[in-house]
Amino acid sequence: MKFFRRSFGLGVLALAGALAVPLSLSAPGTARGAAPARAQAAQGAIGLKGADPSVLRVGGTYIAVQSADGGIVVRQASSPDALASASPKKVWSDTGGRGEIWAPEIVRDGGRYYIYFSAGRGAAHRMYVISSAAPDTGYSAERKLALPDDKWAIDGTLFTFQGQRWFVWSGWAGDTNIEQNLYLARMSDPATPTGGRSVISQPRESWERVVGDPYINEAPEAVKDPDGQLHIVYSANGSWSDQYCLADLRLRGGGDPTYVWDWYKSNGCLFGSHRETMMAGWDPTLHVDGPGHHSFVLLDGDINTSPPAGSTFPLMFHAVAKGTPYAWENRQWYRGSFAWWGNTTYRRANVPGAETNTGWSLKFFE
């Protein structure tokens, strides 16, 4: 299949209501990294070392999941900032020798908790799920998800859109590590895929091919905009590089989530640390390098509780403090926020369908 090339252009921007927090985006010409290193390191860092945050809110409790000590741990706290000091409770151990345990995602569906994670070594990585009636105890044994085509898969998560459950993940088209694409499949229940897989994004834009071998689209997270349209916000460029960033896929109004040409991609990074890869009108970070693999901290983890226009909402992401060497072992969890940004045009060329799509995008704040 031939995939599209998108032309770069400036979307028409309109502020989606008054923001509840000060913007931490730099103005054009502002020197990045001007603040003292200690202040920069403290900006938004919650004190939790590691990567791939997954956080949801149930009532007044924030629940986070992380891979650690050959298994998966859960933390609970009354605020995102308090998660680092909360005692981790191990809910699953790799007693079966599954291998590397990556990027667990906690989801609540029908009052039950599901943790999806990737396990394996090398090309053997596949998605697994455990479930429980409580967030931090009583989880079932792991069950491999029977994803269509049974190819390498990581960073999977569940969401419900217009009454249909979907599973979205990052994977390979075949059996070799050429590039990581984003795939979508229907789910008949939280543990059972049904039908085929549909590719919805490939890393084919110049700004998401700055760092590669392989080129990467990963860590997809669903959210619903104020008009009810579906977005998949994902990480692009290699996670081993400070070029790691967040970008957006927006489903057109009335579009089919399984049809790649009904998705419109932002014309650059929306949250990143390099100005040259940012979408026009979006500024790079001031305090961190390589922000990515985020979690929208939604009530019950449900995209139907996505925030309205005009408000900011909690965000968790991993990054490395400016002034610190960018390496996996230096990643830590950061608390930020996001808000909807209206009347934003995404542009593409030489593909089926309209070349432009105007709607909501997102602004991210450190």
CSV table of N, CA and C in Angstrom, one decimal, residues 248-319:
chain,number,residue,atom,x,y,z
A,248,ASP,N,-0.4,13.8,16.9
A,248,ASP,CA,-1.8,13.6,17.0
A,248,ASP,C,-2.3,13.0,15.7
A,249,LEU,N,-3.2,12.0,15.9
A,249,LEU,CA,-4.1,11.5,14.8
A,249,LEU,C,-5.5,11.9,15.1
A,250,ARG,N,-6.2,12.6,14.2
A,250,ARG,CA,-7.6,13.0,14.4
A,250,ARG,C,-8.5,12.3,13.4
A,251,LEU,N,-9.5,11.6,13.9
A,251,LEU,CA,-10.5,10.9,13.0
A,251,LEU,C,-11.4,12.0,12.4
A,252,ARG,N,-11.7,12.0,11.1
A,252,ARG,CA,-12.6,13.0,10.6
A,252,ARG,C,-14.0,12.7,11.1
A,253,GLY,N,-14.8,13.7,11.0
A,253,GLY,CA,-16.2,13.6,11.4
A,253,GLY,C,-16.9,12.5,10.6
A,254,GLY,N,-17.6,11.6,11.3
A,254,GLY,CA,-18.2,10.5,10.6
A,254,GLY,C,-17.3,9.4,10.0
A,255,GLY,N,-16.0,9.5,10.3
A,255,GLY,CA,-15.0,8.6,9.7
A,255,GLY,C,-15.1,7.2,10.3
A,256,ASP,N,-14.5,6.3,9.6
A,256,ASP,CA,-14.3,4.9,10.0
A,256,ASP,C,-13.0,4.7,10.6
A,257,PRO,N,-12.9,4.3,11.9
A,257,PRO,CA,-11.6,4.2,12.6
A,257,PRO,C,-10.7,3.2,11.9
A,258,THR,N,-11.2,2.2,11.2
A,258,THR,CA,-10.4,1.2,10.5
A,258,THR,C,-9.9,1.6,9.2
A,259,TYR,N,-10.2,2.8,8.7
A,259,TYR,CA,-9.8,3.3,7.4
A,259,TYR,C,-8.8,4.3,7.5
A,260,VAL,N,-7.6,4.0,7.1
A,260,VAL,CA,-6.4,4.9,7.3
A,260,VAL,C,-6.6,6.3,6.8
A,261,TRP,N,-7.3,6.4,5.6
A,261,TRP,CA,-7.5,7.8,5.0
A,261,TRP,C,-8.5,8.6,5.7
A,262,ASP,N,-9.2,8.1,6.7
A,262,ASP,CA,-10.1,8.9,7.5
A,262,ASP,C,-9.4,9.5,8.7
A,263,TRP,N,-8.1,9.2,8.9
A,263,TRP,CA,-7.3,9.8,9.9
A,263,TRP,C,-6.4,10.9,9.4
A,264,TYR,N,-6.3,12.0,10.1
A,264,TYR,CA,-5.5,13.1,9.7
A,264,TYR,C,-4.4,13.3,10.8
A,265,LYS,N,-3.2,13.5,10.3
A,265,LYS,CA,-2.1,13.6,11.3
A,265,LYS,C,-1.6,15.0,11.4
A,266,SER,N,-1.2,15.4,12.6
A,266,SER,CA,-0.7,16.7,12.9
A,266,SER,C,0.6,16.9,12.0
A,267,ASN,N,0.8,18.1,11.6
A,267,ASN,CA,1.9,18.4,10.7
A,267,ASN,C,3.2,18.7,11.5
A,268,GLY,N,3.5,17.9,12.5
A,268,GLY,CA,4.7,18.0,13.3
A,268,GLY,C,4.4,17.6,14.7
A,269,CYS,N,5.4,17.6,15.5
A,269,CYS,CA,5.2,17.3,16.9
A,269,CYS,C,4.4,18.4,17.6
A,270,LEU,N,3.5,17.9,18.6
A,270,LEU,CA,2.8,18.9,19.4
A,270,LEU,C,3.4,19.1,20.8
A,271,PHE,N,4.2,18.1,21.2
A,271,PHE,CA,4.9,18.2,22.5
A,271,PHE,C,6.3,17.6,22.3
A,272,GLY,N,7.3,18.4,22.2
A,272,GLY,CA,8.7,18.0,21.9
A,272,GLY,C,9.7,19.0,22.3
A,273,SER,N,10.9,18.7,22.2
A,273,SER,CA,12.0,19.6,22.7
A,273,SER,C,12.9,20.1,21.6
A,274,HIS,N,12.5,20.0,20.3
A,274,HIS,CA,13.2,20.5,19.2
A,274,HIS,C,12.3,21.3,18.3
A,275,ARG,N,12.6,22.6,18.2
A,275,ARG,CA,11.7,23.5,17.4
A,275,ARG,C,11.6,23.1,16.0
A,276,GLU,N,12.6,22.5,15.4
A,276,GLU,CA,12.5,22.2,13.9
A,276,GLU,C,11.5,21.1,13.6
A,277,THR,N,11.1,20.3,14.6
A,277,THR,CA,10.2,19.2,14.4
A,277,THR,C,8.8,19.6,14.9
A,278,MET,N,8.6,20.7,15.5
A,278,MET,CA,7.3,21.1,16.0
A,278,MET,C,6.4,21.6,14.9
A,279,MET,N,5.1,21.3,15.1
A,279,MET,CA,4.1,21.8,14.2
A,279,MET,C,4.1,23.4,14.3
A,280,ALA,N,3.9,24.1,13.2
A,280,ALA,CA,3.9,25.5,13.2
A,280,ALA,C,2.8,26.0,14.2
A,281,GLY,N,3.2,26.9,15.1
A,281,GLY,CA,2.4,27.4,16.1
A,281,GLY,C,2.5,26.8,17.4
A,282,TRP,N,3.3,25.7,17.5
A,282,TRP,CA,3.6,25.0,18.7
A,282,TRP,C,5.0,25.2,19.1
A,283,ASP,N,5.3,25.4,20.4
A,283,ASP,CA,6.7,25.7,20.8
A,283,ASP,C,7.3,24.5,21.5
A,284,PRO,N,8.6,24.4,21.5
A,284,PRO,CA,9.3,23.3,22.2
A,284,PRO,C,9.3,23.5,23.7
A,285,THR,N,9.6,22.4,24.4
A,285,THR,CA,9.7,22.4,25.9
A,285,THR,C,10.8,23.3,26.4
A,286,LEU,N,10.6,23.8,27.6
A,286,LEU,CA,11.6,24.6,28.3
A,286,LEU,C,12.5,23.8,29.3
A,287,HIS,N,11.9,22.8,29.9
A,287,HIS,CA,12.5,22.2,31.1
A,287,HIS,C,12.9,20.8,30.9
A,288,VAL,N,12.3,20.1,29.9
A,288,VAL,CA,12.6,18.7,29.7
A,288,VAL,C,13.0,18.4,28.2
A,289,ASP,N,13.7,17.3,28.0
A,289,ASP,CA,14.0,16.8,26.7
A,289,ASP,C,13.2,15.5,26.4
A,290,GLY,N,12.8,15.3,25.2
A,290,GLY,CA,12.2,14.1,24.7
A,290,GLY,C,10.9,13.7,25.5
A,291,PRO,N,9.9,14.6,25.7
A,291,PRO,CA,8.7,14.1,26.3
A,291,PRO,C,7.9,13.1,25.5
A,292,GLY,N,7.4,12.1,26.1
A,292,GLY,CA,6.7,11.1,25.3
A,292,GLY,C,6.0,10.1,26.2
A,293,HIS,N,5.5,9.1,25.6
A,293,HIS,CA,4.7,8.0,26.2
A,293,HIS,C,3.9,8.5,27.4
A,294,HIS,N,2.9,9.2,27.1
A,294,HIS,CA,2.1,10.0,28.0
A,294,HIS,C,0.9,9.2,28.5
A,295,SER,N,0.2,9.7,29.5
A,295,SER,CA,-1.1,9.2,29.9
A,295,SER,C,-2.0,10.3,30.2
A,296,PHE,N,-3.2,10.4,29.5
A,296,PHE,CA,-4.2,11.3,29.8
A,296,PHE,C,-4.9,10.8,31.1
A,297,VAL,N,-4.8,11.6,32.2
A,297,VAL,CA,-5.3,11.2,33.5
A,297,VAL,C,-6.8,11.4,33.6
A,298,LEU,N,-7.6,10.5,33.0
A,298,LEU,CA,-9.0,10.7,32.9
A,298,LEU,C,-9.8,10.0,34.0
A,299,LEU,N,-10.9,10.5,34.3
A,299,LEU,CA,-11.8,9.8,35.3
A,299,LEU,C,-12.2,8.5,34.8
A,300,ASP,N,-11.9,7.4,35.6
A,300,ASP,CA,-12.1,6.0,35.2
A,300,ASP,C,-11.3,5.6,34.0
A,301,GLY,N,-10.4,6.4,33.5
A,301,GLY,CA,-9.7,6.1,32.3
A,301,GLY,C,-10.5,6.1,31.1
A,302,ASP,N,-11.7,6.7,31.1
A,302,ASP,CA,-12.7,6.6,30.1
A,302,ASP,C,-12.6,7.8,29.2
A,303,ILE,N,-12.5,7.6,27.9
A,303,ILE,CA,-12.4,8.8,27.0
A,303,ILE,C,-13.6,9.6,26.9
A,304,ASN,N,-14.7,9.0,27.4
A,304,ASN,CA,-16.0,9.8,27.4
A,304,ASN,C,-16.0,10.8,28.6
A,305,THR,N,-15.0,10.7,29.4
A,305,THR,CA,-14.8,11.8,30.5
A,305,THR,C,-13.7,12.8,30.0
A,306,SER,N,-13.3,12.8,28.8
A,306,SER,CA,-12.3,13.7,28.3
A,306,SER,C,-12.8,15.1,28.6
A,307,PRO,N,-11.8,16.0,28.8
A,307,PRO,CA,-12.2,17.4,29.3
A,307,PRO,C,-12.9,18.2,28.2
A,308,PRO,N,-13.7,19.2,28.6
A,308,PRO,CA,-14.3,20.1,27.6
A,308,PRO,C,-13.3,21.2,27.1
A,309,ALA,N,-13.8,21.9,26.2
A,309,ALA,CA,-13.0,23.1,25.8
A,309,ALA,C,-12.9,24.1,26.9
A,310,GLY,N,-11.7,24.8,27.0
A,310,GLY,CA,-11.6,25.9,27.9
A,310,GLY,C,-11.0,25.5,29.3
A,311,SER,N,-10.7,24.2,29.5
A,311,SER,CA,-10.1,23.7,30.7
A,311,SER,C,-8.8,23.0,30.4
A,312,THR,N,-7.9,23.0,31.4
A,312,THR,CA,-6.8,22.1,31.4
A,312,THR,C,-7.0,20.9,32.2
A,313,PHE,N,-6.3,19.9,31.9
A,313,PHE,CA,-6.5,18.6,32.5
A,313,PHE,C,-5.2,17.9,32.7
A,314,PRO,N,-5.1,17.0,33.8
A,314,PRO,CA,-3.8,16.4,34.1
A,314,PRO,C,-3.3,15.5,33.0
A,315,LEU,N,-2.0,15.5,33.0
A,315,LEU,CA,-1.2,14.7,32.0
A,315,LEU,C,0.0,14.1,32.7
A,316,MET,N,0.3,12.9,32.4
A,316,MET,CA,1.6,12.3,32.9
A,316,MET,C,2.4,11.9,31.7
A,317,PHE,N,3.7,12.1,31.8
A,317,PHE,CA,4.6,11.7,30.6
A,317,PHE,C,5.9,11.4,31.2
A,318,HIS,N,6.8,10.7,30.4
A,318,HIS,CA,8.1,10.6,30.8
A,318,HIS,C,9.0,11.5,30.0
A,319,ALA,N,10.1,11.9,30.6
A,319,ALA,CA,11.1,12.8,29.9
A,319,ALA,C,12.4,12.7,30.7
